[in-house]
PDB file of C-alpha atoms in Angstrom:
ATOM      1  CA  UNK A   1      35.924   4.657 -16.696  1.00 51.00           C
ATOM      2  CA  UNK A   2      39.740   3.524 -17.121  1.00 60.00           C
ATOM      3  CA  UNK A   3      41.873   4.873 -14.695  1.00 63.00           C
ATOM      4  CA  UNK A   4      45.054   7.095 -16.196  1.00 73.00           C
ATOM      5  CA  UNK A   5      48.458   5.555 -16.065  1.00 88.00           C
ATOM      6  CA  UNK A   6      50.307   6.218 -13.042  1.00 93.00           C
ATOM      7  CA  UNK A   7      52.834   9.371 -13.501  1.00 95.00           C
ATOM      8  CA  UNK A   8      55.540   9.872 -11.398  1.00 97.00           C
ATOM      9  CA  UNK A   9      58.035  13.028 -11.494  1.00 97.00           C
ATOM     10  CA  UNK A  10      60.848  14.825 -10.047  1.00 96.00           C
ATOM     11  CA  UNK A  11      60.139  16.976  -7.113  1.00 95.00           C
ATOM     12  CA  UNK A  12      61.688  20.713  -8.721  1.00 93.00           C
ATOM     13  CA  UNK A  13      59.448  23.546  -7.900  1.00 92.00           C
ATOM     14  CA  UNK A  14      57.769  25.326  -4.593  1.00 90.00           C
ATOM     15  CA  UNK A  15      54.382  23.647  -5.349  1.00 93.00           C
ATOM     16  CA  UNK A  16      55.410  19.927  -5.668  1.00 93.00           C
ATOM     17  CA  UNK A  17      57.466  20.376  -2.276  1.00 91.00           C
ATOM     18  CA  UNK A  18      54.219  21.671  -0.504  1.00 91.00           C
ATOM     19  CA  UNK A  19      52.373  18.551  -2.629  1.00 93.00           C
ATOM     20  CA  UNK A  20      55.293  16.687  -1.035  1.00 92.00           C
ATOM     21  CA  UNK A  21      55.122  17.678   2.127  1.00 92.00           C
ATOM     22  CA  UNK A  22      50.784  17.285   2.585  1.00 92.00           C
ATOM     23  CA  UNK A  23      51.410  13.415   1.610  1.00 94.00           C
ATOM     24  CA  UNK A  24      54.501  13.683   4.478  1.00 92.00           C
ATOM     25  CA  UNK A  25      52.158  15.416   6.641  1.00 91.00           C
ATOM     26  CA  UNK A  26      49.510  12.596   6.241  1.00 91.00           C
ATOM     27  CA  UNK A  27      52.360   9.653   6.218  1.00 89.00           C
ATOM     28  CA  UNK A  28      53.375  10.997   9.958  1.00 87.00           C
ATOM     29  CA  UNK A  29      50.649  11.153  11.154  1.00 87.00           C
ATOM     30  CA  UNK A  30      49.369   7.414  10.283  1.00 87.00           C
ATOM     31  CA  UNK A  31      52.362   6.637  11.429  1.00 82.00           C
ATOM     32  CA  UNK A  32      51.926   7.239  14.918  1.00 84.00           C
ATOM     33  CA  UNK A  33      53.243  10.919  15.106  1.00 84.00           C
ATOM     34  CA  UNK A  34      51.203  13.665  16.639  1.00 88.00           C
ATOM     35  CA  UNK A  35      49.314  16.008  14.369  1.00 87.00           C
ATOM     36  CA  UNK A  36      50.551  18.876  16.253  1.00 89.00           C
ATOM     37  CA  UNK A  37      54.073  17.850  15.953  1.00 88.00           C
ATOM     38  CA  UNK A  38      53.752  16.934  12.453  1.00 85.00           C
ATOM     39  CA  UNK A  39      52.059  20.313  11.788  1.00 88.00           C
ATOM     40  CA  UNK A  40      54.706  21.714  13.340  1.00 87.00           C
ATOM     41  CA  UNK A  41      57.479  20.045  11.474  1.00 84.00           C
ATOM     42  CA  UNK A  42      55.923  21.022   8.534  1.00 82.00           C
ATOM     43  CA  UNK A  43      55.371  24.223   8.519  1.00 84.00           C
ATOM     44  CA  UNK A  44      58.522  24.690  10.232  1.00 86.00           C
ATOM     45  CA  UNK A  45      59.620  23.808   6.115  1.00 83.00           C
ATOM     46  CA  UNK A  46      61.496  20.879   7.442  1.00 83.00           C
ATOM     47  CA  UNK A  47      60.426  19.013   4.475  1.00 87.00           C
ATOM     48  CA  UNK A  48      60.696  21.514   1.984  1.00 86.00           C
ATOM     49  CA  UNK A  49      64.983  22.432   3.148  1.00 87.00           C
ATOM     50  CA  UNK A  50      65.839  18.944   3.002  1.00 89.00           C
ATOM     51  CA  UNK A  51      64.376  18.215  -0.773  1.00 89.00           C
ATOM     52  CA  UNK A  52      66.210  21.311  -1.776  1.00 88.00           C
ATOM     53  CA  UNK A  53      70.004  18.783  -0.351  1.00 92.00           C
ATOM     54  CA  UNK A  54      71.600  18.267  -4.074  1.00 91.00           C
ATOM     55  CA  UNK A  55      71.947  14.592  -2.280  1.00 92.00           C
ATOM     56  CA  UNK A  56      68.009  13.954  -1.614  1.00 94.00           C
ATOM     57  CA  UNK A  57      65.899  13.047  -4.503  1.00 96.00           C
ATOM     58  CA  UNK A  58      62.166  13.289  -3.932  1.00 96.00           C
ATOM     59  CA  UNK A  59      59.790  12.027  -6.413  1.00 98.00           C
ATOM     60  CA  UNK A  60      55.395  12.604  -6.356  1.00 97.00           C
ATOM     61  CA  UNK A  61      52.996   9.847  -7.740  1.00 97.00           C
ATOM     62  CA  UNK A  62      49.895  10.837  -9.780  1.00 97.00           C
ATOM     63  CA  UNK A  63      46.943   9.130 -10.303  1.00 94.00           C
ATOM     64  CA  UNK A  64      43.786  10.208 -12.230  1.00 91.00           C
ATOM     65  CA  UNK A  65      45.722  13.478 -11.818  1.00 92.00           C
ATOM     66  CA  UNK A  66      46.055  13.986  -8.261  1.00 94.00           C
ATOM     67  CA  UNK A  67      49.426  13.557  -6.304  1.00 96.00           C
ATOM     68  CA  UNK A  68      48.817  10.378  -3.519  1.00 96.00           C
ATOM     69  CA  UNK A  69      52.238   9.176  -2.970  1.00 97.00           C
ATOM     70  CA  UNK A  70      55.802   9.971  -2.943  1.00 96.00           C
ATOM     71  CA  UNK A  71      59.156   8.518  -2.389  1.00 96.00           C
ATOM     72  CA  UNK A  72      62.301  10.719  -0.936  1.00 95.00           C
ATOM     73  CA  UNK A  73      65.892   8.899  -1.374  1.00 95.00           C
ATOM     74  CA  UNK A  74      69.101  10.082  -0.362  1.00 93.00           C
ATOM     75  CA  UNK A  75      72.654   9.183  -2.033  1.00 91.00           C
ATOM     76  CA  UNK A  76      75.216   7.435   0.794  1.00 85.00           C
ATOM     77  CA  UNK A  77      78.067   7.906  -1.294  1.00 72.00           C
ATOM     78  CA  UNK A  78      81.130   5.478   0.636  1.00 65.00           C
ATOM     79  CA  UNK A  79      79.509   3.778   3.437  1.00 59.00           C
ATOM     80  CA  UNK A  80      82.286   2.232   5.195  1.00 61.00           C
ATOM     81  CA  UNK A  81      80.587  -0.938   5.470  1.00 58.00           C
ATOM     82  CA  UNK A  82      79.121  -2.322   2.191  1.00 62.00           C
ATOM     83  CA  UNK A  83      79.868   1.150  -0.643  1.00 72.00           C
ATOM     84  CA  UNK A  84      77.321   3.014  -1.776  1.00 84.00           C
ATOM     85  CA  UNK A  85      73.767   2.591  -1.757  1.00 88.00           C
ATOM     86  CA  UNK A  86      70.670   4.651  -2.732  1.00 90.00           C
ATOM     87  CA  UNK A  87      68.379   4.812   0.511  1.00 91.00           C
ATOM     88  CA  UNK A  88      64.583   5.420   0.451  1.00 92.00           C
ATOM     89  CA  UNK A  89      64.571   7.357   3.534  1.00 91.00           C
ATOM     90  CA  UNK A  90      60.518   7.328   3.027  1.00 91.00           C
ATOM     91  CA  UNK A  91      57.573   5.965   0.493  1.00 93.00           C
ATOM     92  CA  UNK A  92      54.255   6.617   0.885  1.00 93.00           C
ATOM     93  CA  UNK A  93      51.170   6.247  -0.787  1.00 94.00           C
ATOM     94  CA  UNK A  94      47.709   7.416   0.214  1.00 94.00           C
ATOM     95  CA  UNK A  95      45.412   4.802   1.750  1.00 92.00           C
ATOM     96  CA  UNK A  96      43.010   5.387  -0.716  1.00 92.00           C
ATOM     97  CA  UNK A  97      45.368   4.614  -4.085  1.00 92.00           C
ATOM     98  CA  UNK A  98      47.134   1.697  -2.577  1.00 91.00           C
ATOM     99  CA  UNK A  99      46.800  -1.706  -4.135  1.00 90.00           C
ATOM    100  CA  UNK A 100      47.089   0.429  -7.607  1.00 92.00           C
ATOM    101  CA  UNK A 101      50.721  -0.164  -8.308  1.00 92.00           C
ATOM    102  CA  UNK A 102      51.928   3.438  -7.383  1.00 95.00           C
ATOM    103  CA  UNK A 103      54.736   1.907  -4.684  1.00 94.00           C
ATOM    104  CA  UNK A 104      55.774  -0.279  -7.187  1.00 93.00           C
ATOM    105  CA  UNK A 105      56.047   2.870  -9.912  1.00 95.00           C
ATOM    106  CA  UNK A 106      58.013   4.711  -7.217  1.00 96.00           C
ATOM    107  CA  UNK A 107      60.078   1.899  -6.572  1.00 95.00           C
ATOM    108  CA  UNK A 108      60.812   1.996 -10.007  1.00 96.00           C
ATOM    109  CA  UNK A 109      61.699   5.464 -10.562  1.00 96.00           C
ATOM    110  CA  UNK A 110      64.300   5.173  -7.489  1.00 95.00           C
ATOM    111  CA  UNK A 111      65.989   2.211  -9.361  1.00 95.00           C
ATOM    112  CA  UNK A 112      66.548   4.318 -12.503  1.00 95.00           C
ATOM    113  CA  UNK A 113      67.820   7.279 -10.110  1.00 96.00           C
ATOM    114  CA  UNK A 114      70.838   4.712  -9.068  1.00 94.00           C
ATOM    115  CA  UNK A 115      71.231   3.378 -12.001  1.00 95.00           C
ATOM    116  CA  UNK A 116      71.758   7.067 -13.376  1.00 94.00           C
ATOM    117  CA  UNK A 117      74.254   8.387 -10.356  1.00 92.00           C
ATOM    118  CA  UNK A 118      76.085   4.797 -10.964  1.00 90.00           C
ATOM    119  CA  UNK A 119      74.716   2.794  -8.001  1.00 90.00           C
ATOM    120  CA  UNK A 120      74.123  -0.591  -7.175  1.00 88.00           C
ATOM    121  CA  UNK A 121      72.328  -1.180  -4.268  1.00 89.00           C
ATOM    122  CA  UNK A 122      69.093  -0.040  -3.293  1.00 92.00           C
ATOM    123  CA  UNK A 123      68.753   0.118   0.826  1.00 90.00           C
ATOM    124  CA  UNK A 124      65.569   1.445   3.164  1.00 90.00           C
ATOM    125  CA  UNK A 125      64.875   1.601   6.564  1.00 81.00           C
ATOM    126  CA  UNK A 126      61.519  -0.355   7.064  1.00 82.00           C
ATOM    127  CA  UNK A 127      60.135  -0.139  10.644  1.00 79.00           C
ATOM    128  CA  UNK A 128      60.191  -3.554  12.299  1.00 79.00           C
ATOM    129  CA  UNK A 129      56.337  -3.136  13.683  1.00 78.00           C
ATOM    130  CA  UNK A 130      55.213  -2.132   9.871  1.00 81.00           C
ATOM    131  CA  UNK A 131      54.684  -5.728   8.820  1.00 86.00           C
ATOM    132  CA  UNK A 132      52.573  -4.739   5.617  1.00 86.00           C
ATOM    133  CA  UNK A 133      56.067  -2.712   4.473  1.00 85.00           C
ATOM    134  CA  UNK A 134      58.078  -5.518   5.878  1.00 87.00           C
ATOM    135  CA  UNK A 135      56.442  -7.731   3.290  1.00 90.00           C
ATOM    136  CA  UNK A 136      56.130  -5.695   0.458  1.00 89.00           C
ATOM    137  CA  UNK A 137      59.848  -5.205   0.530  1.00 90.00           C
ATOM    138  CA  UNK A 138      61.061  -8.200   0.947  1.00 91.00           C
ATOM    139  CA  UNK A 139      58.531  -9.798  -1.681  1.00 91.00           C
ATOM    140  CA  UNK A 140      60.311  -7.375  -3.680  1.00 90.00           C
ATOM    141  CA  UNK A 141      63.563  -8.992  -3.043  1.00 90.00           C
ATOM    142  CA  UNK A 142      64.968  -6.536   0.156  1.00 89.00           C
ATOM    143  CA  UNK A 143      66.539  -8.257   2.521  1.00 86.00           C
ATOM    144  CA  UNK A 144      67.907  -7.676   6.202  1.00 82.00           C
ATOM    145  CA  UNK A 145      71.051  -6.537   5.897  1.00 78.00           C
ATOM    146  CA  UNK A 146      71.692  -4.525   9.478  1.00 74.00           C
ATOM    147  CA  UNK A 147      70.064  -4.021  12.316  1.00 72.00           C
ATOM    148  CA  UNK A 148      69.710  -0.347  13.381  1.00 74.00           C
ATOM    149  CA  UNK A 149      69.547   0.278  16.875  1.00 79.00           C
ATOM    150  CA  UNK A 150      68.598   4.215  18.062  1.00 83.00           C
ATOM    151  CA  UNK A 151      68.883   5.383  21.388  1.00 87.00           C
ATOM    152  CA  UNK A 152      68.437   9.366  22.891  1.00 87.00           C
ATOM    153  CA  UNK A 153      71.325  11.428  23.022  1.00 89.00           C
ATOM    154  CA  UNK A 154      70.937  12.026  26.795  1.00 86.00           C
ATOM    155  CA  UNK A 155      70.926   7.871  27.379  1.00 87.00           C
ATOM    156  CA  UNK A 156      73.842   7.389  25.540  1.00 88.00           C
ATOM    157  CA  UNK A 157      75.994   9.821  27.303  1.00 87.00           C
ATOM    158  CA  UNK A 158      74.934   8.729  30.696  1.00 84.00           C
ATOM    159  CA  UNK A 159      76.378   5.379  29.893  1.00 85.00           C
ATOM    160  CA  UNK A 160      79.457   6.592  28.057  1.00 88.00           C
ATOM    161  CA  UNK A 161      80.094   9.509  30.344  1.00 80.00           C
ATOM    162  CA  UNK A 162      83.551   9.184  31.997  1.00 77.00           C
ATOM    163  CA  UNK A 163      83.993   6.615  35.257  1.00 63.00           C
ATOM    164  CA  UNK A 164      84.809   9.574  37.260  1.00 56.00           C
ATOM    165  CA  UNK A 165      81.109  11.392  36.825  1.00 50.00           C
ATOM    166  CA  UNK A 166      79.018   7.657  37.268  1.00 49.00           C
ATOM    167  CA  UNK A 167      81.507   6.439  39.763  1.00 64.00           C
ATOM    168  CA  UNK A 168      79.870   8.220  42.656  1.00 72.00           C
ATOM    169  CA  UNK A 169      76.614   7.148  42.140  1.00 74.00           C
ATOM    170  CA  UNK A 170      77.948   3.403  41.079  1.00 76.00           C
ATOM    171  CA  UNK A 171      79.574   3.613  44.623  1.00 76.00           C
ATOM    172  CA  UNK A 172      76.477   4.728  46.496  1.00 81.00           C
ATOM    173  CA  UNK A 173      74.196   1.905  44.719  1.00 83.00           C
ATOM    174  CA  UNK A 174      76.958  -0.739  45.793  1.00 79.00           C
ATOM    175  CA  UNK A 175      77.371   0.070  49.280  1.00 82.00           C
ATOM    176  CA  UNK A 176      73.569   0.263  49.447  1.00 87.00           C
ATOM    177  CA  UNK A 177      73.487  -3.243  47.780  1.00 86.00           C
ATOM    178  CA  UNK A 178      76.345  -4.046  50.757  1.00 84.00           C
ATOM    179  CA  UNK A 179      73.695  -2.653  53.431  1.00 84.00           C
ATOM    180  CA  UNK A 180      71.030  -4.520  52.308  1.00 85.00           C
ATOM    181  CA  UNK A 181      72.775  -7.881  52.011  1.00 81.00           C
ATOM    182  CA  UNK A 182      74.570  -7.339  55.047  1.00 80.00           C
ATOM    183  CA  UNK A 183      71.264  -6.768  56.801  1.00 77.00           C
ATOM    184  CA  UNK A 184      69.595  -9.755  55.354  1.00 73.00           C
ATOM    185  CA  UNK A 185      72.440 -12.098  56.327  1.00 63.00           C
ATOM    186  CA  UNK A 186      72.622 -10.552  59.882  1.00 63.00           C
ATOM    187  CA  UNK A 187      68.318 -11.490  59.850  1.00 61.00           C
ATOM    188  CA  UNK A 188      68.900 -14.658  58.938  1.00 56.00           C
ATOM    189  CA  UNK A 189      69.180 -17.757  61.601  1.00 56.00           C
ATOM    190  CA  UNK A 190      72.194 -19.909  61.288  1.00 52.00           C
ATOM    191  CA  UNK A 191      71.315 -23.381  61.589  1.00 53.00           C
ATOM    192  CA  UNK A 192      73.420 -25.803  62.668  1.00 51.00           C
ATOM    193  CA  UNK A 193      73.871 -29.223  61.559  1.00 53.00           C
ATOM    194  CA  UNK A 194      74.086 -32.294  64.568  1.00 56.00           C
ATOM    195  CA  UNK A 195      77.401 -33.851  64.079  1.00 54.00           C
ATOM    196  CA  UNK A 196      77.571 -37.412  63.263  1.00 53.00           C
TER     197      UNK A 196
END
């Protein structure tokens, strides 16, 4: 039996966010994500508010009739750095229908999205250690264009916190350094070279 074309559409009503959000559910959690969080994310309708953003597009793939992938792209309208680009925040397709041409059908669909809001650049965030996505993309012409670094909120402040709150503990790790080295070199025999 011939398999159907692949069909991909515009994610508009209740039921094609839930669709949406089981393929999200099962992207997260091959991932690497817990189940429980990722349960937890979605049916805290995390998914479901941000497709309903007039500036995130989310499309499903069908094939043979059943929904097993998706795409969800977001408009950055004047990026300071290069102008405006269409991002695929996240594809997917179901382990199952891959190698069927469903990425590439997404992929497709997202370039006549920018076309339509009148943009030129197509950008998305592939995870270093996915080296299957890695390839696809950049067999598909994606290049490297930054490199985005993330860090917790908590880290960053501790490093950018004013000199007054890290100076006392920047002054207790030196002086210990002092002790220490001050100690070792006290420990240490001097010896003296015979004179010539």
């Amino acid at each position: 039996m011939a398999r159907q074309p692949i069909t991909v559409v515009p994610v508009t009503t209740p039921e094609e966010r839930q669709l949406l959000t089981r393929l999200w559910l099962s992207a997260s959690i091959e991932s690497g994500l817990s189940p429980e969080v990722a349960s937890r994310r979605a049916s805290q309708g995390t998914v479901e508010v941000a497709l309903q953003r007039p500036d995130v597009h989310g499309f499903l793939a069908y094939l043979d009739g059943e929904a097993v992938g998706f795409i969800v792209a977001t408009e950055s309208i004047m990026r300071f750095a290069e102008g405006d680009e269409l991002v695929i925040e996240q594809i997917f397709v179901d382990r199952d229908a891959r190698k069927h041409g469903v990425a590439r059908a997404l992929l497709h669909t997202a370039t006549g999205l920018a076309e339509r809001l009148g943009i030129d650049r197509i950008a998305s965030a592939v995870p270093t250690s996915a080296r299957d996505a890695n390839r696809f993309f950049a067999r598909l012409g994606f290049g490297p264009a930054v490199t985005r670094r993330v860090a917790s909120v908590s880290a960053v402040r501790r490093r950018v916190a004013p000199s007054e709150a890290v100076s006392s503990r920047d002054r207790l790790l030196h002086l210990r350094r002092s002790m220490r080295a001050r100690g070792q070199a006290a420990s240490t025999p001097v010896v003296s070279s015979p004179s010539h």
